[in-house]
XYZ file of C-alpha atoms in Angstrom:
478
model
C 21.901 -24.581 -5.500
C 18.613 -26.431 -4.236
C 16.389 -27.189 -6.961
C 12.676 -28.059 -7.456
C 11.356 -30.272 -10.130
C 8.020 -30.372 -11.169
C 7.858 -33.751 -11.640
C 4.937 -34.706 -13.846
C 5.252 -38.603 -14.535
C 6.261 -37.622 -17.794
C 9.221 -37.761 -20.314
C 10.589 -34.378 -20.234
C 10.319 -33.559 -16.639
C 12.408 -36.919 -15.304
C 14.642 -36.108 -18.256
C 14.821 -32.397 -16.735
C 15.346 -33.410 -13.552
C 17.931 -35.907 -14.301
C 20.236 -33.532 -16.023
C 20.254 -31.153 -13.328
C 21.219 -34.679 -10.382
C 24.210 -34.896 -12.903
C 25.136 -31.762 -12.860
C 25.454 -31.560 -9.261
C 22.846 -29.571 -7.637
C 20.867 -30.262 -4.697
C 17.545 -31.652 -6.553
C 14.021 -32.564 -5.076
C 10.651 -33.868 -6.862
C 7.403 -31.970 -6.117
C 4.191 -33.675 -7.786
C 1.220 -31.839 -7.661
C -2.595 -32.830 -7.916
C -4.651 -29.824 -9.390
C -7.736 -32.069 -10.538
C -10.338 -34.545 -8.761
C -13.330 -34.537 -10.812
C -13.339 -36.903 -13.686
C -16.324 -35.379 -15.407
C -16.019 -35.001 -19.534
C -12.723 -36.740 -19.357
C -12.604 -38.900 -21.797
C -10.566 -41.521 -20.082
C -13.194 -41.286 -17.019
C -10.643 -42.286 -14.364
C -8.307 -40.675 -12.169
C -4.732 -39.990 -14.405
C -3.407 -38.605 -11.907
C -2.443 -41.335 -10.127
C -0.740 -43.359 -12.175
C 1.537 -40.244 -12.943
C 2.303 -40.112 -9.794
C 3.208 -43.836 -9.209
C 5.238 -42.992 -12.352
C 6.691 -39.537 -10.606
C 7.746 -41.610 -7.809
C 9.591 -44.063 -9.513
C 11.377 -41.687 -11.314
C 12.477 -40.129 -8.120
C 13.740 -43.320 -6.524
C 15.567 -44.248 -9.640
C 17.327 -40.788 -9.960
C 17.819 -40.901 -6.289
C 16.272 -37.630 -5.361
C 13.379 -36.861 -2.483
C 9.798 -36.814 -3.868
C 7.224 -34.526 -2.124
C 3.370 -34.354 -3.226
C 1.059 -31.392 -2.597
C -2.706 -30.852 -3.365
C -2.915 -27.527 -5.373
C -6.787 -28.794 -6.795
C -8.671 -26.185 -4.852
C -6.139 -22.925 -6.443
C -6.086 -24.781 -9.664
C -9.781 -24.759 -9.599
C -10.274 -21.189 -8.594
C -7.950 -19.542 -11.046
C -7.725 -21.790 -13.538
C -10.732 -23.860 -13.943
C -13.594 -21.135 -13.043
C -11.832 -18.638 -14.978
C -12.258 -21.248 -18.041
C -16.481 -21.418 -17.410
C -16.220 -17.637 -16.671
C -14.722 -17.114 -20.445
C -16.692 -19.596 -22.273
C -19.581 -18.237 -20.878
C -19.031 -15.108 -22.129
C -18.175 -16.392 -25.383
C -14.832 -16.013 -25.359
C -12.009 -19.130 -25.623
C -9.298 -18.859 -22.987
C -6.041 -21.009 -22.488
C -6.185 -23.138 -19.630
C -2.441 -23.980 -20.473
C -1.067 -20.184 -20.239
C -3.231 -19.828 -17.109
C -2.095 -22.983 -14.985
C 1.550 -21.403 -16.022
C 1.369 -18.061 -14.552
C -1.519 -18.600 -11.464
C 0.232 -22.457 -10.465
C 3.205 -23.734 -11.291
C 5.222 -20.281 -10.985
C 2.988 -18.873 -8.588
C 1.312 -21.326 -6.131
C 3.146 -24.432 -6.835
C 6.785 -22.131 -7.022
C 5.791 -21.077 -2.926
C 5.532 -24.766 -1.962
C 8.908 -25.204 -3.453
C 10.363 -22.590 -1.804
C 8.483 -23.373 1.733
C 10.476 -26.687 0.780
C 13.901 -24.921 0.476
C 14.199 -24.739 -3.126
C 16.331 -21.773 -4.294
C 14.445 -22.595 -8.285
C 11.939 -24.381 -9.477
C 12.807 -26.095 -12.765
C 10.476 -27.395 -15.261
C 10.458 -29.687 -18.317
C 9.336 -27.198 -21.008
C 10.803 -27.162 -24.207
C 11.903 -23.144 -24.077
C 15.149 -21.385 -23.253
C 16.409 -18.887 -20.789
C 19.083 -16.344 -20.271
C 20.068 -12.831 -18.710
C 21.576 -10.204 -19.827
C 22.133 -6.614 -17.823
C 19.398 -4.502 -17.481
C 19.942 -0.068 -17.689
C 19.607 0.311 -14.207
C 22.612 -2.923 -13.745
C 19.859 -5.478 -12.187
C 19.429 -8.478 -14.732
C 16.881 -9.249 -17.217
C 15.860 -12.375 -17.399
C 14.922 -13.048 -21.403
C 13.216 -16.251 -22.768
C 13.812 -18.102 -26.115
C 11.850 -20.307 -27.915
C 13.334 -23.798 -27.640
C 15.846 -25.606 -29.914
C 13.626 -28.407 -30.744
C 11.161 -26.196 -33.260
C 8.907 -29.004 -33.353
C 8.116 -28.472 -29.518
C 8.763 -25.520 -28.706
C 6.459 -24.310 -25.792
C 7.755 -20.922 -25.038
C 3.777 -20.014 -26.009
C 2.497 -21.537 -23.058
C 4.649 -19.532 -20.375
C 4.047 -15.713 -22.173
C 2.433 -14.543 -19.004
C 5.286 -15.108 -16.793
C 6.851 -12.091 -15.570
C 10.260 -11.055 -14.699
C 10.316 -11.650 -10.100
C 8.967 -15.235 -11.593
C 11.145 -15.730 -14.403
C 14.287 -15.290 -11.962
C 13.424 -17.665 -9.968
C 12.674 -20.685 -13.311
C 15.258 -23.379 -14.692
C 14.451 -25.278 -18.106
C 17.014 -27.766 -18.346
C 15.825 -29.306 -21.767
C 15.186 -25.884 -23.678
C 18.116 -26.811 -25.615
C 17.754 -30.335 -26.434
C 15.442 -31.950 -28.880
C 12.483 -34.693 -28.284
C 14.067 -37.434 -29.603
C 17.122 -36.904 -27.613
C 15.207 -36.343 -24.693
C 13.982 -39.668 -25.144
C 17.171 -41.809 -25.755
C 18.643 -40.163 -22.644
C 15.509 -41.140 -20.206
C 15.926 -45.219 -22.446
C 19.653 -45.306 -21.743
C 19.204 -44.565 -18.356
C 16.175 -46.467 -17.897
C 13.585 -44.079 -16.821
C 10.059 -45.522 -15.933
C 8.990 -42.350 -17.808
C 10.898 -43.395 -21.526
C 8.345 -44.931 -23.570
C 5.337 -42.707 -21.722
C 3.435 -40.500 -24.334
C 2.623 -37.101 -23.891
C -0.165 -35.622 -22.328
C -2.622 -34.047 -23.826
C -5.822 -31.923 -23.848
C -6.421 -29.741 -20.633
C -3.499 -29.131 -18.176
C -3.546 -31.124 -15.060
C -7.390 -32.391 -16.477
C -6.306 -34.277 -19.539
C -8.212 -34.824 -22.868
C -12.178 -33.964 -22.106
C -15.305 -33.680 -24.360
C -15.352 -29.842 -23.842
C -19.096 -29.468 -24.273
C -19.912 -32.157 -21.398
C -16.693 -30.692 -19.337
C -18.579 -27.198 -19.553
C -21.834 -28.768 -18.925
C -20.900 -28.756 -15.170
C -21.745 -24.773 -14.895
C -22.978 -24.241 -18.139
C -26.492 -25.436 -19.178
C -26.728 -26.412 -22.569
C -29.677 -24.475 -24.950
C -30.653 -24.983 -28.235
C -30.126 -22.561 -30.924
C -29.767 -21.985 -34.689
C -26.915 -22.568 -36.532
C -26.554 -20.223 -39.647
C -24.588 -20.421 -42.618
C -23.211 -16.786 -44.054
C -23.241 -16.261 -47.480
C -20.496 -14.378 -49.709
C -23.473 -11.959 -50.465
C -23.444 -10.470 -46.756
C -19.672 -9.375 -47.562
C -20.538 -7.607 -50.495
C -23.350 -5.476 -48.566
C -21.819 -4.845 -45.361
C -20.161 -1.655 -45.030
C -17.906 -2.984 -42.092
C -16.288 -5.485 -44.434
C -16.011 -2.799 -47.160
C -14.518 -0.690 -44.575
C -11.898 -2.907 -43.419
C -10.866 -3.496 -47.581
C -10.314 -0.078 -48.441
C -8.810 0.879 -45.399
C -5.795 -2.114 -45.715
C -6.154 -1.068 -49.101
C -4.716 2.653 -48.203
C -2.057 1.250 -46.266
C -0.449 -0.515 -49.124
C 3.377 0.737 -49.754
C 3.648 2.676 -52.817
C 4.411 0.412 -55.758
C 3.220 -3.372 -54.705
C 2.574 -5.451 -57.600
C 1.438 -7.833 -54.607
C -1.955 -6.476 -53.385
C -3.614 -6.928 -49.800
C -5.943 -9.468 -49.330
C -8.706 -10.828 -47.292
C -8.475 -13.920 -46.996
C -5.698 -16.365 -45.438
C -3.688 -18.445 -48.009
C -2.699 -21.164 -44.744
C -5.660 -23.872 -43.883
C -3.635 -25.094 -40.680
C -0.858 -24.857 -38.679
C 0.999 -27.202 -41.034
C -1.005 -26.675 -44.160
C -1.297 -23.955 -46.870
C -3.275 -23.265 -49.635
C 0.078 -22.045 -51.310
C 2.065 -24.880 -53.194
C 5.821 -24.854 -53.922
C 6.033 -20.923 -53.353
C 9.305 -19.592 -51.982
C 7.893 -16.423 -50.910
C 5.308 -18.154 -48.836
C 8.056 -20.309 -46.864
C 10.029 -17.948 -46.586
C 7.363 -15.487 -44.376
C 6.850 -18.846 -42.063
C 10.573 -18.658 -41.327
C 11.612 -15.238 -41.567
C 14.764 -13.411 -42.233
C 17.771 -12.597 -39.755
C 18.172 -9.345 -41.005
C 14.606 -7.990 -40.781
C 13.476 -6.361 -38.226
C 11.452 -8.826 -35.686
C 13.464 -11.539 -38.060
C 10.308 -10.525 -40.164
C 10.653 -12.361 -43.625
C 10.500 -8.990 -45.235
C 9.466 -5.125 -44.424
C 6.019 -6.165 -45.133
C 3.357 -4.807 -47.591
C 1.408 -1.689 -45.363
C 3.556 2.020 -45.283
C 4.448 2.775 -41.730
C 3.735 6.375 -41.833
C 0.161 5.632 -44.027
C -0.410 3.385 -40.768
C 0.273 6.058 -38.092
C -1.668 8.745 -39.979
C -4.683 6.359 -38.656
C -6.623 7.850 -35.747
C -6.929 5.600 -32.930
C -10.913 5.252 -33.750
C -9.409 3.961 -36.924
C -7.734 1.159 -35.771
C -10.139 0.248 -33.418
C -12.658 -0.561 -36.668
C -10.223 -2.145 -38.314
C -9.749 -4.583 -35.259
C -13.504 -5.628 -35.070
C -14.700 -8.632 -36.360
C -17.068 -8.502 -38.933
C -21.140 -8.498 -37.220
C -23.793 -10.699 -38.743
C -27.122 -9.181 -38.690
C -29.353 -12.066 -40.867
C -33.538 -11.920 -39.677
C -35.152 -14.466 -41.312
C -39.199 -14.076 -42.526
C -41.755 -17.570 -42.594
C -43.773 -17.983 -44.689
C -46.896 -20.095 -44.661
C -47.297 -22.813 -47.607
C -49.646 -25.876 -48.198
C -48.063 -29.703 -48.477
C -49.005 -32.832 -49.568
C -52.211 -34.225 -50.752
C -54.206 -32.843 -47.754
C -52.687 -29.456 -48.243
C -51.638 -29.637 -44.702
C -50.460 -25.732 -43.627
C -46.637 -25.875 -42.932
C -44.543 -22.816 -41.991
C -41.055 -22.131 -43.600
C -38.061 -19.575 -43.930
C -38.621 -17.438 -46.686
C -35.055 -17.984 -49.018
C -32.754 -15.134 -47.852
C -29.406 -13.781 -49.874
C -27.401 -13.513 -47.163
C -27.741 -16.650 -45.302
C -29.720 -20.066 -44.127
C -30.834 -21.768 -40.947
C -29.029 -25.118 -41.626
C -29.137 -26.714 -37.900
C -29.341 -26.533 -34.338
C -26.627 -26.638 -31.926
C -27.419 -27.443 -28.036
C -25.188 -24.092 -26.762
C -23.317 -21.093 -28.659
C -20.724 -21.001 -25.646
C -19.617 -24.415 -26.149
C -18.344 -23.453 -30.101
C -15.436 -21.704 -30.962
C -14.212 -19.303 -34.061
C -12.420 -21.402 -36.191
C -13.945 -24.844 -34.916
C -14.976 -27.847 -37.059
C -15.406 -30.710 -35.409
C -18.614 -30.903 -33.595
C -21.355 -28.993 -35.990
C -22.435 -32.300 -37.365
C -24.397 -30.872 -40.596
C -23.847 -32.082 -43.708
C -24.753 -31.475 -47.155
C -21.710 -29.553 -48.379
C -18.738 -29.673 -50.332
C -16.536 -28.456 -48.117
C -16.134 -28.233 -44.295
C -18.265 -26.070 -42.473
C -16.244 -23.697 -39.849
C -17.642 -21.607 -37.232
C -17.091 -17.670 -37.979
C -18.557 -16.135 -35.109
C -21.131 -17.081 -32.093
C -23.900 -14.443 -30.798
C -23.932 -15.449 -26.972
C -26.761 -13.425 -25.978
C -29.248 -14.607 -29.087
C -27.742 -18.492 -28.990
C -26.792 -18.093 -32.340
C -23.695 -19.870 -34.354
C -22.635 -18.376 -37.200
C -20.704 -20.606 -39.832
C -19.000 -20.449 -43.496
C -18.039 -23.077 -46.022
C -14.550 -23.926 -46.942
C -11.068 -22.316 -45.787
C -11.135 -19.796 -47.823
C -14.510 -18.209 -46.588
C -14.132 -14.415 -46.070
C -15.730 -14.731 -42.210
C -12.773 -16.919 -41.225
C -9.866 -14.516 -41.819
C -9.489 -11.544 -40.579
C -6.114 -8.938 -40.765
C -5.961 -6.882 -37.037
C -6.180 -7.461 -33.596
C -6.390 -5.741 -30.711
C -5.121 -6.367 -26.971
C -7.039 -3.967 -24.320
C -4.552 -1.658 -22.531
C -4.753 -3.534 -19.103
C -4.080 -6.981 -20.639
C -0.963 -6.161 -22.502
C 2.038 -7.620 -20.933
C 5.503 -7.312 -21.740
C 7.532 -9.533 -19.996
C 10.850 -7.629 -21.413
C 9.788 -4.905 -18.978
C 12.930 -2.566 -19.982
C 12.011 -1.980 -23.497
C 7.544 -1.890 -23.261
C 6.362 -0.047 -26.158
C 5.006 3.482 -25.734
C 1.797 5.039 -27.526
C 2.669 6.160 -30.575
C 5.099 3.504 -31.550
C 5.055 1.198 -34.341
C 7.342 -2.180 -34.540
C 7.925 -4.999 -36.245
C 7.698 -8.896 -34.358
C 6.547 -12.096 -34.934
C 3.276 -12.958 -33.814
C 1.844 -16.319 -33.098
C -2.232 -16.702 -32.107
C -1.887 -20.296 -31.316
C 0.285 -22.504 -29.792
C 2.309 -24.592 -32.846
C 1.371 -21.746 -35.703
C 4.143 -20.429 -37.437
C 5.217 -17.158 -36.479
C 3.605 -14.256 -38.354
C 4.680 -11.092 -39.428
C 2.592 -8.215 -38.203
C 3.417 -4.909 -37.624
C 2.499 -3.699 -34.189
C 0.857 -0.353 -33.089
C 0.375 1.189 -29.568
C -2.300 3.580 -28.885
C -4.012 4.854 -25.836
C -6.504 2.719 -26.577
C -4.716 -0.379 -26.834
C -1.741 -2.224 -28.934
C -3.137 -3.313 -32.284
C -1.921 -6.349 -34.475
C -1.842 -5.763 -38.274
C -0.473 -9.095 -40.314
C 1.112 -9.210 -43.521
C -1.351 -11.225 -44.264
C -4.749 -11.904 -42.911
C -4.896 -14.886 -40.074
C -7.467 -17.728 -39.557
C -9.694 -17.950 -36.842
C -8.632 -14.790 -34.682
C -10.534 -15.775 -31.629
C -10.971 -13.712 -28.496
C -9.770 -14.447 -25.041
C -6.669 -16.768 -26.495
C -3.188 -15.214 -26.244
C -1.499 -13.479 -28.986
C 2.223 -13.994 -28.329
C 4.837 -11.796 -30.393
C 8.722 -12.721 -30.814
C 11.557 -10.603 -31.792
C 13.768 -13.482 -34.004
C 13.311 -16.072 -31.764
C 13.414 -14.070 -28.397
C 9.659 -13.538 -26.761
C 8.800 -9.901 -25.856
C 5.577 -9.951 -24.534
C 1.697 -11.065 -25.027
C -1.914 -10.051 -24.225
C -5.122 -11.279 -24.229
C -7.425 -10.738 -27.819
């Protein structure tokens, strides 16, 4: 069996391809350069080439070929420009997911085979198997991998079956640290070289002046929602009494609206079983759910699909502001002011709405609060950020999602949901979050994603990714 590594000049790649020279298949190194321009890296040199000095050596010290192809003008076109394209439109997309599906098992997977390669192996932490399909061809299934820690089965939930066939991950069922003390004992140039990070094939950039190469920066207001818009809009009050309805029978546990986690690692919860046990789940629910959750199935089909469709939409912010004109100082200079408004305050400027993302930070730069400030929503067309003090701000969590009909994609293509159907999974929005329960509803109008409880920074044009136990079914586009 010929095999092609994707040798990055990292770790888990040399490590990859080294355990597939031992076990006696006919292994070559492919490096590939996706990126050229330096701009908004951080670093502001080329990367690249020292990981492919490092590639090489790797290569020559497993004792395989090593083969380098330019893939910078694909990468740019379905990768990169589809990145502006997104931001642009407000939306945050995952370079990551992208270069996984449009290069490395799609452009970069034909150079391999116009090479001779029979696979293409790569050095992600994420497992593989097949089983028989109905019709006696195989499925080909993917795993998250044994080291939970790293796991990257996220990044490759686009790939489909003709590619998955065709895909090796010799490390899927190793851990990091081992992965390390094999590339030390057998003294791999790669051993002590830390992991990439930031944008794939770009590396760590200031994403504003990375943007700033199509996108032209603006100034606009940045405006901080009040807990007082909540209780007046009827959206919000829709979206309560409708999760409200589709309590089971019973609960002394009642829905709620906001998220009790602050990160992927952090929760507001201390020492609570219950809590730890939904971020690990239960073998013996369905979905290895950690329970049957807290909304009646049949309350949730008895929702039309205009129903879930409003439940799915974000909460809108619709704040004018009046001036005012007032006198100042001993002159009694006239000034001009924001009249005080319930609902909300200009507190800042920001130099581009598409440049901020739901959920985000870092980056606002305004002070004068108590807690951190997080950006709840962005209003593309009027420039406008939209922001909300402290985790547990109502703007920040939200309960349902919902993927578009045409960007659903099941990658177990012998058992796709059909409209009408309602299961249970595990759902992550993020690479690294721990898996969520949701329940999951298909409708003509699209598959919707209600959580147990209600998730942090639900932000469109990311991935939501959902897992039955530790087996990943399929994904689409929020």
């Amino acid at each position: 069996m010929k095999v092609c590594v994707g040798l990055s000049g990292g770790v888990d790649s040399s490590v990859a391809a080294l355990l597939l020279k031992r076990a006696g298949h006919d292994v070559f190194a492919l490096f590939m350069q996706n990126w050229h321009d330096t701009a908004g890296t951080l670093h502001g040199d080329c990367e690249w080439e020292e990981d492919r000095f490092v590639a090489e050596m790797v290569a020559r010290k497993i004792g395989i070929p090593f083969y380098f192809v330019d893939l910078s003008g694909e990468y740019r076109k379905r990768v990169v420009d589809y990145m502006f394209d997104e931001y642009s439109k407000g939306r945050t997309p995952n370079p990551d997911v992208l270069c996984n599906r449009e290069i490395k098992f799609d452009a970069f997977m034909k150079c391999a085979f116009d090479l001779g390669a029979d696979f293409v192996a790569t050095g992600h932490y994420c497992r593989k198997d097949e089983i028989p399909g109905p019709d006696g061809k195989p499925v080909y299934r993917i795993f998250a991998g044994a080291d939970p820690n790293k796991d990257q089965s996220y990044f490759l939930c686009q790939l489909d079956q003709e590619q998955l066939s065709h895909a090796l991950f010799p490390i899927g069922d190793i851990t990091k640290p081992e992965v390390r003390r094999i590339a030390a004992e057998a003294d791999l140039p790669s051993a002590d070289k830390k992991d990439s990070q930031g944008i794939c094939f770009v590396g760590k950039v200031d994403l504003p002046v990375f943007l700033q190469q199509k996108l032209a920066p603006k100034e606009g207001d940045v405006v901080e929602v009040y807990d007082a818009y909540f209780d007046a809009d009827q959206h919000y009050a829709f979206l309560k009494n409708t999760l409200q309805s589709l309590e089971k029978d019973g609960l002394t546990a009642h829905v709620s609206m906001v998220t009790t986690y602050i990160s992927e690692t952090k929760s507001l919860k201390v020492n609570d079983p219950a809590h730890d046990k939904a971020f690990s789940g239960d073998p013996l629910c369905e979905g290895g759910c950690s329970s049957d959750g807290i909304f009646d199935r049949e309350k949730i089909a008895s929702l039309s699909d205009d129903d879930l469709q409003r439940l799915s939409e974000p909460v809108r912010y619709d704040i004018t502001f009046e001036t005012e004109t007032y006198r100042s100082g001993k002159k009694h200079i006239k000034k001009t002011r924001y009249k005080d408004n319930p609902y909300g305050k200009i507190i800042g400027k920001h130099d581009g709405a598409q440049f901020y993302t739901i959920g985000q930070r870092k980056g606002l730069n305004i002070g004068g609060h108590h807690d951190s400030l997080f950006v709840i929503a962005t209003d593309i067309p009027a420039n406008t950020i939209y922001v909300g003090e402290g985790h547990t701000h109502k703007g920040l969590s939200r309960s349902c999602l919902r993927i578009a009909p045409e960007d659903i994609h099941w990658i177990r293509e012998d058992i796709p949901m059909k409209a009408g159907e309602i299961r249970r999974f595990r759902v992550r929005i993020r690479y690294r979050q721990p898996l969520q329960d949701a329940t999951l509803v298909m409708r003509r109008n699209g598959l919707f994603i209600l959580f147990d409880e209600p998730q942090r920074g639900i932000t469109p044009g990311q991935f939501a990714v959902w897992y039955d136990h530790d087996e990943m079914i399929g994904s689409g586009v929020i």
